[in-house]
Short mmCIF file of C-alpha atoms in Angstrom, two decimals:
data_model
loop_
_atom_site.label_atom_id
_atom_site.label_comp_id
_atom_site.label_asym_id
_atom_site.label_seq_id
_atom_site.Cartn_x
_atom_site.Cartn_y
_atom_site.Cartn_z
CA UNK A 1 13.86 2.41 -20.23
CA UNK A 2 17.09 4.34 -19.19
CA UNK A 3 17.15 8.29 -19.15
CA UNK A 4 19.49 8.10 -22.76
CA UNK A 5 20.58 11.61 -22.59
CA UNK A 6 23.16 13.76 -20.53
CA UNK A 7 23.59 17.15 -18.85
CA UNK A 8 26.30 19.67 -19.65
CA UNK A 9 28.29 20.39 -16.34
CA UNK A 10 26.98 24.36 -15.90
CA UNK A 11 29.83 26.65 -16.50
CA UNK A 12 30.22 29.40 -14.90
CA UNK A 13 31.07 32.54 -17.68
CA UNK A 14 33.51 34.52 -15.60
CA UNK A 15 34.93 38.29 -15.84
CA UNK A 16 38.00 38.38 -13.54
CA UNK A 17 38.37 42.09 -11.77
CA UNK A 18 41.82 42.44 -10.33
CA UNK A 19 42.15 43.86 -6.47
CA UNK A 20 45.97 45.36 -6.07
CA UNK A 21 47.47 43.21 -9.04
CA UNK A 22 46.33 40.03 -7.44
CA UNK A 23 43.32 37.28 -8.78
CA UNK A 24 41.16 36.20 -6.43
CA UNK A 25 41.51 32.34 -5.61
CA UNK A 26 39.31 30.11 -7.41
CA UNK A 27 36.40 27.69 -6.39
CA UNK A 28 37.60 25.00 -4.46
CA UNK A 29 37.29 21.90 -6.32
CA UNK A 30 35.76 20.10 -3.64
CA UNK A 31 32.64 22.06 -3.69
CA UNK A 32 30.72 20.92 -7.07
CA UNK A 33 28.38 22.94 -8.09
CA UNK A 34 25.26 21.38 -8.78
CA UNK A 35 22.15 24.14 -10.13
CA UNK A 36 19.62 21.01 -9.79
CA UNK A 37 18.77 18.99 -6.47
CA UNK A 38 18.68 15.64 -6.70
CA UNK A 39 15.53 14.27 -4.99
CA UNK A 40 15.05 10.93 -3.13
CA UNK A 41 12.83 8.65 -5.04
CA UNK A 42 9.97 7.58 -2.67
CA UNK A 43 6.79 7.89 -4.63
CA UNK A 44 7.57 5.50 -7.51
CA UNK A 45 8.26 2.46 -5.30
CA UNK A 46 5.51 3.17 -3.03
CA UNK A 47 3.47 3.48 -6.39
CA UNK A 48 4.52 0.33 -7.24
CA UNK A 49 3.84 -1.41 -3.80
CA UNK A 50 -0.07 -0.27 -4.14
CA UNK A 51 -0.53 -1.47 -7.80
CA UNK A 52 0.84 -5.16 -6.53
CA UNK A 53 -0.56 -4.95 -3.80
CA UNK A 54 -4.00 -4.21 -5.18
CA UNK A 55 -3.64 -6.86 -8.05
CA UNK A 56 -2.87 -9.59 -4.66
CA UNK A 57 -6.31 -8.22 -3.26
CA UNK A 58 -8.17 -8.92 -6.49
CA UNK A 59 -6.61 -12.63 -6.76
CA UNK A 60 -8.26 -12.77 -3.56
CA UNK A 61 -11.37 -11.50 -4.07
CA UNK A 62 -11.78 -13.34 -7.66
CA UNK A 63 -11.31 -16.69 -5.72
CA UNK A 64 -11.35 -18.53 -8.88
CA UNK A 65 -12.01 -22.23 -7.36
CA UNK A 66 -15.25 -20.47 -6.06
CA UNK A 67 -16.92 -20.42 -9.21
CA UNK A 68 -15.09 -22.25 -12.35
CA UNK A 69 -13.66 -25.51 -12.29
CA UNK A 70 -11.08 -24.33 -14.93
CA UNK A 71 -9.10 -22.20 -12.96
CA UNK A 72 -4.78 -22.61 -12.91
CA UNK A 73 -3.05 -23.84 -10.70
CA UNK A 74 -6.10 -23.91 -8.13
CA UNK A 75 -4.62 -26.73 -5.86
CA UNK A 76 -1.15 -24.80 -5.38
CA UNK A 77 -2.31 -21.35 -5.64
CA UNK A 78 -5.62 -21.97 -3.72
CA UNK A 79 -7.87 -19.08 -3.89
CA UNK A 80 -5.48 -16.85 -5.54
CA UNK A 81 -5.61 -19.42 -8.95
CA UNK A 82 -5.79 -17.55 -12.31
CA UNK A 83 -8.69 -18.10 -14.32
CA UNK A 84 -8.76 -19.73 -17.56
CA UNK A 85 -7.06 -18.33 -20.75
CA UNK A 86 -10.15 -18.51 -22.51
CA UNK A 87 -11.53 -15.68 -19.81
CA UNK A 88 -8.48 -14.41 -18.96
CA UNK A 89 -5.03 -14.80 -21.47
CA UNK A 90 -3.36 -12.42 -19.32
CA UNK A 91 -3.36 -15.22 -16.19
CA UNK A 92 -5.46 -13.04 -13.86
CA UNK A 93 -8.80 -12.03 -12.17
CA UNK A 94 -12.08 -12.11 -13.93
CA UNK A 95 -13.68 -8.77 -15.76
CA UNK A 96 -16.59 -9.34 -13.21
CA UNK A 97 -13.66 -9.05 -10.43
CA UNK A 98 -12.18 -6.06 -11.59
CA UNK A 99 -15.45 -3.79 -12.23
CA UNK A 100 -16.30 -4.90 -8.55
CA UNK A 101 -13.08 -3.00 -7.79
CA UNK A 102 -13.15 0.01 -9.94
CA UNK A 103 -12.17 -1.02 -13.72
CA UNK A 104 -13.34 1.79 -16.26
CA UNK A 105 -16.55 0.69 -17.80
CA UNK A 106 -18.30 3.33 -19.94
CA UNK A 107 -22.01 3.00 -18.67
CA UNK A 108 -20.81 2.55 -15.01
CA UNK A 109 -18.22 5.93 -15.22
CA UNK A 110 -20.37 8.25 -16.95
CA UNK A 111 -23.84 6.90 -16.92
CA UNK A 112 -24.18 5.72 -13.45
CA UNK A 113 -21.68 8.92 -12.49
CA UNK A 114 -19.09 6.94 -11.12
CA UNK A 115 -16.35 9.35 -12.29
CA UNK A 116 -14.23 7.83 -10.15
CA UNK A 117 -13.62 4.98 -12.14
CA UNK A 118 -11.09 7.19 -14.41
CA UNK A 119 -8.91 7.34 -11.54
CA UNK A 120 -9.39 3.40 -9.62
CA UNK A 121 -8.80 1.83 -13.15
CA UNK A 122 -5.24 2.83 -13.71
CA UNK A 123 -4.35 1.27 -10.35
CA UNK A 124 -5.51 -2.36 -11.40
CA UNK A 125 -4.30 -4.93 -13.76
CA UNK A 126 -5.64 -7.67 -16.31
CA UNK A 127 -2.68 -9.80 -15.20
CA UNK A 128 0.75 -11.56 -14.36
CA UNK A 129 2.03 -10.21 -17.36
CA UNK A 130 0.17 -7.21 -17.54
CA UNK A 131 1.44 -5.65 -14.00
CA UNK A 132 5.16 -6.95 -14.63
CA UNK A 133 5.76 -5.12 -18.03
CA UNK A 134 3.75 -2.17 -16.59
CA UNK A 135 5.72 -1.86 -12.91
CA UNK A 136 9.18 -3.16 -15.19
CA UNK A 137 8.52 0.44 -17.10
CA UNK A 138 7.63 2.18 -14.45
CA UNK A 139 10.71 1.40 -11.92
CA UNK A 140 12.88 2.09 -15.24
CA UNK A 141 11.09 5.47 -15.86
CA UNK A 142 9.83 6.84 -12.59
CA UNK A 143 13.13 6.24 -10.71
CA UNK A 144 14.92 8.74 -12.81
CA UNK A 145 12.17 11.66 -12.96
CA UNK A 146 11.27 11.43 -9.60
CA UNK A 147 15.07 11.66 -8.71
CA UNK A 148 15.68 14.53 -11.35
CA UNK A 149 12.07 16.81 -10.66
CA UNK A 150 10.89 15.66 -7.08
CA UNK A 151 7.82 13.46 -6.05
CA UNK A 152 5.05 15.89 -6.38
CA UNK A 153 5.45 17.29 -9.75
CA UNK A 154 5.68 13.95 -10.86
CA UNK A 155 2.83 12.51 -8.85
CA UNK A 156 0.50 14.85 -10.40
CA UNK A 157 2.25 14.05 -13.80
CA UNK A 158 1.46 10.32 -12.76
CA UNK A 159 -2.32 10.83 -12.06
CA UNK A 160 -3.04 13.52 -14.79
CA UNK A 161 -1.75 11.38 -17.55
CA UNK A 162 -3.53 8.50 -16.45
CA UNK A 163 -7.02 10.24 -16.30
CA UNK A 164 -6.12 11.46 -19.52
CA UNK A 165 -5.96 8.01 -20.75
CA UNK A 166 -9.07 7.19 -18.93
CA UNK A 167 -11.05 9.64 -20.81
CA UNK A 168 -9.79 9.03 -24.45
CA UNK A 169 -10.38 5.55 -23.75
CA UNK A 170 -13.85 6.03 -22.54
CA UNK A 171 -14.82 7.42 -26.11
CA UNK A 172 -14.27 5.04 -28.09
CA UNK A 173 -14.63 1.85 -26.14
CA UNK A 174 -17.77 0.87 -24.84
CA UNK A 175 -18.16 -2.90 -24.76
CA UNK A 176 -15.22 -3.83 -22.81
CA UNK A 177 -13.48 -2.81 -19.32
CA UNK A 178 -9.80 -1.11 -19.30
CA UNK A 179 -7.50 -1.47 -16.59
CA UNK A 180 -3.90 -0.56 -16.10
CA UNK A 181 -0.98 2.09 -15.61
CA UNK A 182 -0.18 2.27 -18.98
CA UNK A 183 -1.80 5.02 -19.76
CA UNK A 184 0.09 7.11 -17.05
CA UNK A 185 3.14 5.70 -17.81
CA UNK A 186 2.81 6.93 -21.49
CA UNK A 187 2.07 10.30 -19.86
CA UNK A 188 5.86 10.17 -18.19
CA UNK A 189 7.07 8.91 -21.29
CA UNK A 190 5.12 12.04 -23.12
CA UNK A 191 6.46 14.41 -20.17
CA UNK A 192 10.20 13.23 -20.78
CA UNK A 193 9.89 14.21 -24.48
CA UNK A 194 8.86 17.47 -23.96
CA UNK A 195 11.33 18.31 -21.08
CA UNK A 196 14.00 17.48 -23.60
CA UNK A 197 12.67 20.07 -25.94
CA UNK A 198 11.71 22.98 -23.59
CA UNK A 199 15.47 22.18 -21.62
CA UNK A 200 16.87 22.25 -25.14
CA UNK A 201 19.90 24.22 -24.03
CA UNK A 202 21.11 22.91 -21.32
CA UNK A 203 21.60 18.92 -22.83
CA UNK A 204 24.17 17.57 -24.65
CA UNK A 205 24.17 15.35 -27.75
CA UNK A 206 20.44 16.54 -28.05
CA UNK A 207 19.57 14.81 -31.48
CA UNK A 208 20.97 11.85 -30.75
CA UNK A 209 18.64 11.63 -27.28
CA UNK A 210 16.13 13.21 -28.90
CA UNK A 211 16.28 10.00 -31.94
CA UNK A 212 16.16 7.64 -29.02
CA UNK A 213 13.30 9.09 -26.77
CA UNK A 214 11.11 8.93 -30.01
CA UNK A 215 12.64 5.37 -30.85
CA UNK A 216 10.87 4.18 -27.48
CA UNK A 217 8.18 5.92 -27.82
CA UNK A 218 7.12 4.27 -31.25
CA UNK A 219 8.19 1.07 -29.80
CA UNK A 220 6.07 1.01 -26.85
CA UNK A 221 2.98 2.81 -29.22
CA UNK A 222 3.54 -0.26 -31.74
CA UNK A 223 2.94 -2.64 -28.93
CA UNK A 224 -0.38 -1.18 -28.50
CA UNK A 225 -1.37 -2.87 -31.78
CA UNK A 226 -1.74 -6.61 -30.85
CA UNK A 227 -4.69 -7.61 -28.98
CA UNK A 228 -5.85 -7.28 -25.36
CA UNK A 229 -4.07 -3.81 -25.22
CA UNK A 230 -6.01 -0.69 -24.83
CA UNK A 231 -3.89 1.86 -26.85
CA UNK A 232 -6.28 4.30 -26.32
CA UNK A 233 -5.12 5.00 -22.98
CA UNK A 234 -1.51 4.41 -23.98
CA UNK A 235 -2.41 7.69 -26.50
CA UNK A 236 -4.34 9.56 -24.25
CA UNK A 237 -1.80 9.92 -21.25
CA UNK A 238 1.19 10.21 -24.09
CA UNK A 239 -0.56 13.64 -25.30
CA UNK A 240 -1.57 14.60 -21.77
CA UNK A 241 2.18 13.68 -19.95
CA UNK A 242 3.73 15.71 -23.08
CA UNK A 243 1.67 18.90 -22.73
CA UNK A 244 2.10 18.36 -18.96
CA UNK A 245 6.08 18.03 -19.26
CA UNK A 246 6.36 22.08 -21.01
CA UNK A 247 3.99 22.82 -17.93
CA UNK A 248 5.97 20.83 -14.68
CA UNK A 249 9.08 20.07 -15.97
CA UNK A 250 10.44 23.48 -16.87
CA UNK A 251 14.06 24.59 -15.99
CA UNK A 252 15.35 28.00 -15.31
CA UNK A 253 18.24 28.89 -17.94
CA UNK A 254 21.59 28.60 -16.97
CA UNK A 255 22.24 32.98 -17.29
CA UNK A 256 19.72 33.05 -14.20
CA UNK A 257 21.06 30.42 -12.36
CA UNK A 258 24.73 31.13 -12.61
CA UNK A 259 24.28 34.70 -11.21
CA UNK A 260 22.85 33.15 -7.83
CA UNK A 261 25.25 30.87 -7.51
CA UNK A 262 28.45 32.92 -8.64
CA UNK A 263 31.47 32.57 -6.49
CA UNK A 264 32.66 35.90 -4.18
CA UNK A 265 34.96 38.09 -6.62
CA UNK A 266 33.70 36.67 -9.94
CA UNK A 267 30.63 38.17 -12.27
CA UNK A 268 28.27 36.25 -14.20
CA UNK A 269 26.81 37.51 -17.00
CA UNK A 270 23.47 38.76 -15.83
CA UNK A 271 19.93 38.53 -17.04
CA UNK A 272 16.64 39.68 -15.91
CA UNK A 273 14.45 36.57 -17.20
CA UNK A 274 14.10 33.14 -15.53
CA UNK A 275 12.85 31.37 -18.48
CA UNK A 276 13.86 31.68 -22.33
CA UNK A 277 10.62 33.28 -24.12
CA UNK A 278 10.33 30.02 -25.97
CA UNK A 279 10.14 28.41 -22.75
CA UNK A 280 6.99 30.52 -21.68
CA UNK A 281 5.30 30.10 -25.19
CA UNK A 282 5.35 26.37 -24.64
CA UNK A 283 4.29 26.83 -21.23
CA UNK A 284 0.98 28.83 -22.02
CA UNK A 285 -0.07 26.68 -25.48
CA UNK A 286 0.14 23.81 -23.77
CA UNK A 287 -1.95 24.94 -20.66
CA UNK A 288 -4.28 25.91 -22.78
CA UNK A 289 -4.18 22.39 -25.14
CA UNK A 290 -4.77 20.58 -21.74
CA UNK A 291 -7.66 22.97 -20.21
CA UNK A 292 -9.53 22.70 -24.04
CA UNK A 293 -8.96 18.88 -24.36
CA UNK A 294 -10.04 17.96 -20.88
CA UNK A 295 -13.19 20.43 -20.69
CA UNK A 296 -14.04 19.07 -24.56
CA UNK A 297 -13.87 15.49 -24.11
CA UNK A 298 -15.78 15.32 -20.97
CA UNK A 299 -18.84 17.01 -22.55
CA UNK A 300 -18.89 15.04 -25.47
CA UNK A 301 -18.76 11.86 -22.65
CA UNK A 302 -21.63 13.07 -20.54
CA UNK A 303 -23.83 13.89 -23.40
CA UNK A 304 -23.08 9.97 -24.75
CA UNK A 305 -20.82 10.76 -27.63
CA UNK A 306 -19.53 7.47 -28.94
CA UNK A 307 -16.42 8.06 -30.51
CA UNK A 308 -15.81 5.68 -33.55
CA UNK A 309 -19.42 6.81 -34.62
CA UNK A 310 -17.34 9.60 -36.20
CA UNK A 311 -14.07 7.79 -37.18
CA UNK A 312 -14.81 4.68 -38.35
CA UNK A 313 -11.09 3.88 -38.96
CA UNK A 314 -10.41 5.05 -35.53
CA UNK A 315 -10.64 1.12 -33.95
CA UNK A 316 -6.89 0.43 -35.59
CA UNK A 317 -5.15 2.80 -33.40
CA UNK A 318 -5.55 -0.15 -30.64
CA UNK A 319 -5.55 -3.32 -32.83
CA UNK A 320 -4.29 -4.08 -36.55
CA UNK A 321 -5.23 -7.82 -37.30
CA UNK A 322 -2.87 -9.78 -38.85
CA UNK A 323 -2.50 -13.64 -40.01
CA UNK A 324 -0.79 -14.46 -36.24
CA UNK A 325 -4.13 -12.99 -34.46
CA UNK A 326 -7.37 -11.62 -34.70
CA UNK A 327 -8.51 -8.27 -32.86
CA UNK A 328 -10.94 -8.27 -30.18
CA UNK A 329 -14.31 -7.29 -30.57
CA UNK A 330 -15.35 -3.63 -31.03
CA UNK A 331 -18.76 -2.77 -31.29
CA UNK A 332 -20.66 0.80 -31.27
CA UNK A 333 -24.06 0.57 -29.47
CA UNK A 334 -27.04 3.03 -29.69
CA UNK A 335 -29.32 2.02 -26.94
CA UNK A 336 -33.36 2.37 -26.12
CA UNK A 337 -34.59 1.11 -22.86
CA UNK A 338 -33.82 -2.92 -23.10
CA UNK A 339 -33.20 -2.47 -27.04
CA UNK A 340 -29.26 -2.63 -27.91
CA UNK A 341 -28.28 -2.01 -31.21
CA UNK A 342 -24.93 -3.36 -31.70
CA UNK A 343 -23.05 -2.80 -34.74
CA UNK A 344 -19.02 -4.90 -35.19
CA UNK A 345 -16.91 -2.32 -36.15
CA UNK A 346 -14.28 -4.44 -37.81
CA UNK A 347 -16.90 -6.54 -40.40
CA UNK A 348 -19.49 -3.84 -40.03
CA UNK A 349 -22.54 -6.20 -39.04
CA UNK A 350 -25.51 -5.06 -37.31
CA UNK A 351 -27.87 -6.81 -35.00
CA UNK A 352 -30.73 -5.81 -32.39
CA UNK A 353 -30.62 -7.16 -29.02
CA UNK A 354 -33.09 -7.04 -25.87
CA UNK A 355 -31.79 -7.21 -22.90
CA UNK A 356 -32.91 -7.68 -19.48
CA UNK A 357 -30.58 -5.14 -17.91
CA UNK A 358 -29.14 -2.97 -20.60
CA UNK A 359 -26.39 -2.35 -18.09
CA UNK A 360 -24.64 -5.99 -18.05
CA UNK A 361 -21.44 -4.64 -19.82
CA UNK A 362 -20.20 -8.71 -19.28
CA UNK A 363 -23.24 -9.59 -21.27
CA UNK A 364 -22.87 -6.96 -23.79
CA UNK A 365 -19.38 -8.00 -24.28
CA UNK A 366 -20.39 -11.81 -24.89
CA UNK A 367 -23.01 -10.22 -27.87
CA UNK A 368 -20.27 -7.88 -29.58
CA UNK A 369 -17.80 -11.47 -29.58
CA UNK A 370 -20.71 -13.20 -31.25
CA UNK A 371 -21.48 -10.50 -33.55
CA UNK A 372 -18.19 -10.19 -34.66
CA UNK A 373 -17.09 -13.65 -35.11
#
C-alpha cells in the first residue's frame, strides 16, 4: 500500500531589504532545499529477512513426514512439507511447532510468565500465505516510513504496535495460539494516519489522502472478519501505532524551519515555537492514552481477566460467519485444578471437562471445536 499523499515544496516567505539600490542574488537553483532527510531504508528488509527466515526454521523443525502421513508435498519438499489443511489451511507448521518457538498462548504468556511470548509471536507465521500477504504489506508500508522518519523511530513503532496487539489479543482469546506481524503492521498503518493529521499543514490535497488512508484501513480491518485471522491483534497495534504516530512522527512547522534554513540577505518570518500547540496537545493525550492502556490491560491479564466474559458480542470483531464459512471456535474457560469449564461463545453451550494437564492449550482447543460444532 503506496504512501497516497504528497508534500508541499516548503516556501520560503521572503522580505527583500535593499543594500545601495541593489537585490541580493537569489538561491541558486541547483541547491534544493529539502527541510526533511531522507533516510536509507535498512530495517524493513532486514525485518523481513528474519520473519522468512524464522518461518524456514519452523518448516524445519515441524518436519512434517516425522509424524503424519498426510503431510504436502513430503517427497519434494522433504522435511520442510506443509501439513495437512485439515491442521493447517494456511499450508504451514503445526500449532504444536509454533508454541515450541514462541507463539502467544494465554496460559503459557501470563500464567507460566513467559511474557516474552508478546514479543516472539509477531515474528512467526501460520503460513505460505500468511507470511506473503504480511511481508507484501510490510515492504509496501515500511519502505516509505522508514525512508521518510528513519529506522529507529520506526523500529520502536514496529515492536510497540505489535505488543500492543499481543496484549489485546491475549484478552479475549484463550483457546487458540496467535502468530504474525499483523498486528504491528496495523500499528504503521495506525501511525501513518495520525502523522497525516498532526502534519496537517504541511500536505497537500489532505482530504483526498486522508479518504484513502481510511479506505485501506477499513479494507485491511474487513479482512480480519473471515476465519483463521486474529483481528484482535490487527485492532490492538492499529490503536497503539496511531497514538504512537502523534508521539514519533511529529514534524516541526514550516515558520521554524524556514528561519534555519533562510538564505544570506533574506528574512523569514520568525517564530519562537517548534511545534503548533495542537501538535503538543496530541502529543501529551496520546502519551497518556498509551501509558493508561498498556498499565490497564496488563493488570486485568495477570489477575486472569477473560475478556469476552464482559462483552459477549465482542467475538465478531475477529469473525462474522456467513453462508461461505463458519468461524472458528471461541470458547471462555473458568478453570479449577483439572476441572475446565468451557463455554462456545458463538452457540453459547456449556460443558465440564477434566483434564489431565489443564495446561494442554492443543487439547483444549480440540474440546472448544467439539463443543462448538
Amino acid at each position: 500500500m503506496a504512501r497516497s499523499s504528497t508534500r508541499e515544496s516548503p516556501m520560503i516567505e521572503i522580505k527583500v531589504h535593499p543594500r545601495g539600490g541593489s537585490n541580493p542574488p537569489p538561491p541558486s537553483p541547483s541547491h534544493e532545499f529539502k527541510p526533511f532527510k531522507d533516510w536509507d531504508s535498512w530495517l524493513v528488509p532486514t525485518i523481513v529477512f528474519i520473519n522468512v527466515f524464522l518461518f524456514l526454521v519452523s518448516m524445519f523443525i515441524n518436519n512434517c513426514p516425522s509424524h503424519s502421513n498426510k503431510c504436502i508435498a513430503p517427497g519434494f519438499l522433504k522435511r520442510f512439507a506443509f501439513e495437512s489443511l485439515k491442521i493447517n489451511p494456511l499450508l504451514g507448521p503445526s500449532s504444536t511447532t509454533l508454541v515450541k518457538m514462541g507463539a502467544l498462548e494465554f496460559k503459557k504468556a501470563f500464567e507460566e510468565r513467559q511474557e516474552w511470548r508478546l514479543i516472539t509471536c509477531m515474528w512467526l507465521h501460520a503460513g505460505v500465505f500468511h507470511i506473503f500477504a504480511n511481508m507484501l504489506g510490510l515492504a509496501f508500508i515500511g519502505f516509505r516510513l522508514e525512508k521518510e522518519f528513519g529506522y529507529l523511530r520506526i523500529g520502536v513503532l514496529y515492536v510497540l504496535s505489535g505488543i500492543g496487539g499481543s496484549i489485546l489479543s491475549s484478552l479475549f482469546i484463550r483457546t487458540t495460539i496467535s502468530v504474525g506481524a499483523s498486528g504491528a503492521l496495523f500499528g504503521l498503518l495506525g501511525a501513518m494516519l495520525s502523522e497525516l493529521l498532526t502534519n496537517w499543514t504541511i500536505y497537500a490535497n489532505k482530504f483526498a489522502a486522508l479518504l484513502t488512508l481510511i479506505l485501506i484501513i477499513l479494507i485491511n480491518i474487513v479482512f480480519g472478519f473471515i476465519p483463521h485471522v486474529d483481528n484482535y491483534a490487527h485492532i490492538g497495534g492499529f490503536f497503539t501505532g496511531f497514538f504512537l504516530g502523534f508521539v514519533i512522527l511529529i514534524r516541526p512547522q514550516f515558520k521554524w524551519i524556514n528561519q534555519k534554513h533562510v538564505p544570506p540577505g533574506y528574512v523569514a518570518p520568525t517564530t519562537r515555537s517548534k511545534y503548533k500547540s495542537y501538535q503538543c496537545i496530541l502529543l501529551i493525550l496520546s502519551l497518556i492514552a498509551l501509558l493508561v492502556a498498556f498499565v490497564v490491560s496488563l493488570i486485568l491479564l495477570y489477575r486472569g481477566v477473560d475478556g469476552n466474559d464482559y462483552c459477549s458480542w465482542c467475538h465478531y470483531l475477529t469473525c462474522i460467519p456467513t453462508p461461505l464459512w463458519t468461524c472458528s471456535s471461541h470458547c471462555s474457560l473458568w478453570q479449577l485444578d483439572k476441572q475446565v469449564n468451557m463455554t462456545c461463545l458463538p452457540n453459547g453451550r456449556f460443558n465440564s471437562y477434566m483434564l489431565e494437564d489443564p495446561n494442554d492449550t492443543i487439547e483444549m482447543q480440540k474440546l472448544c471445536l467439539e463443543l462448538c460444532s
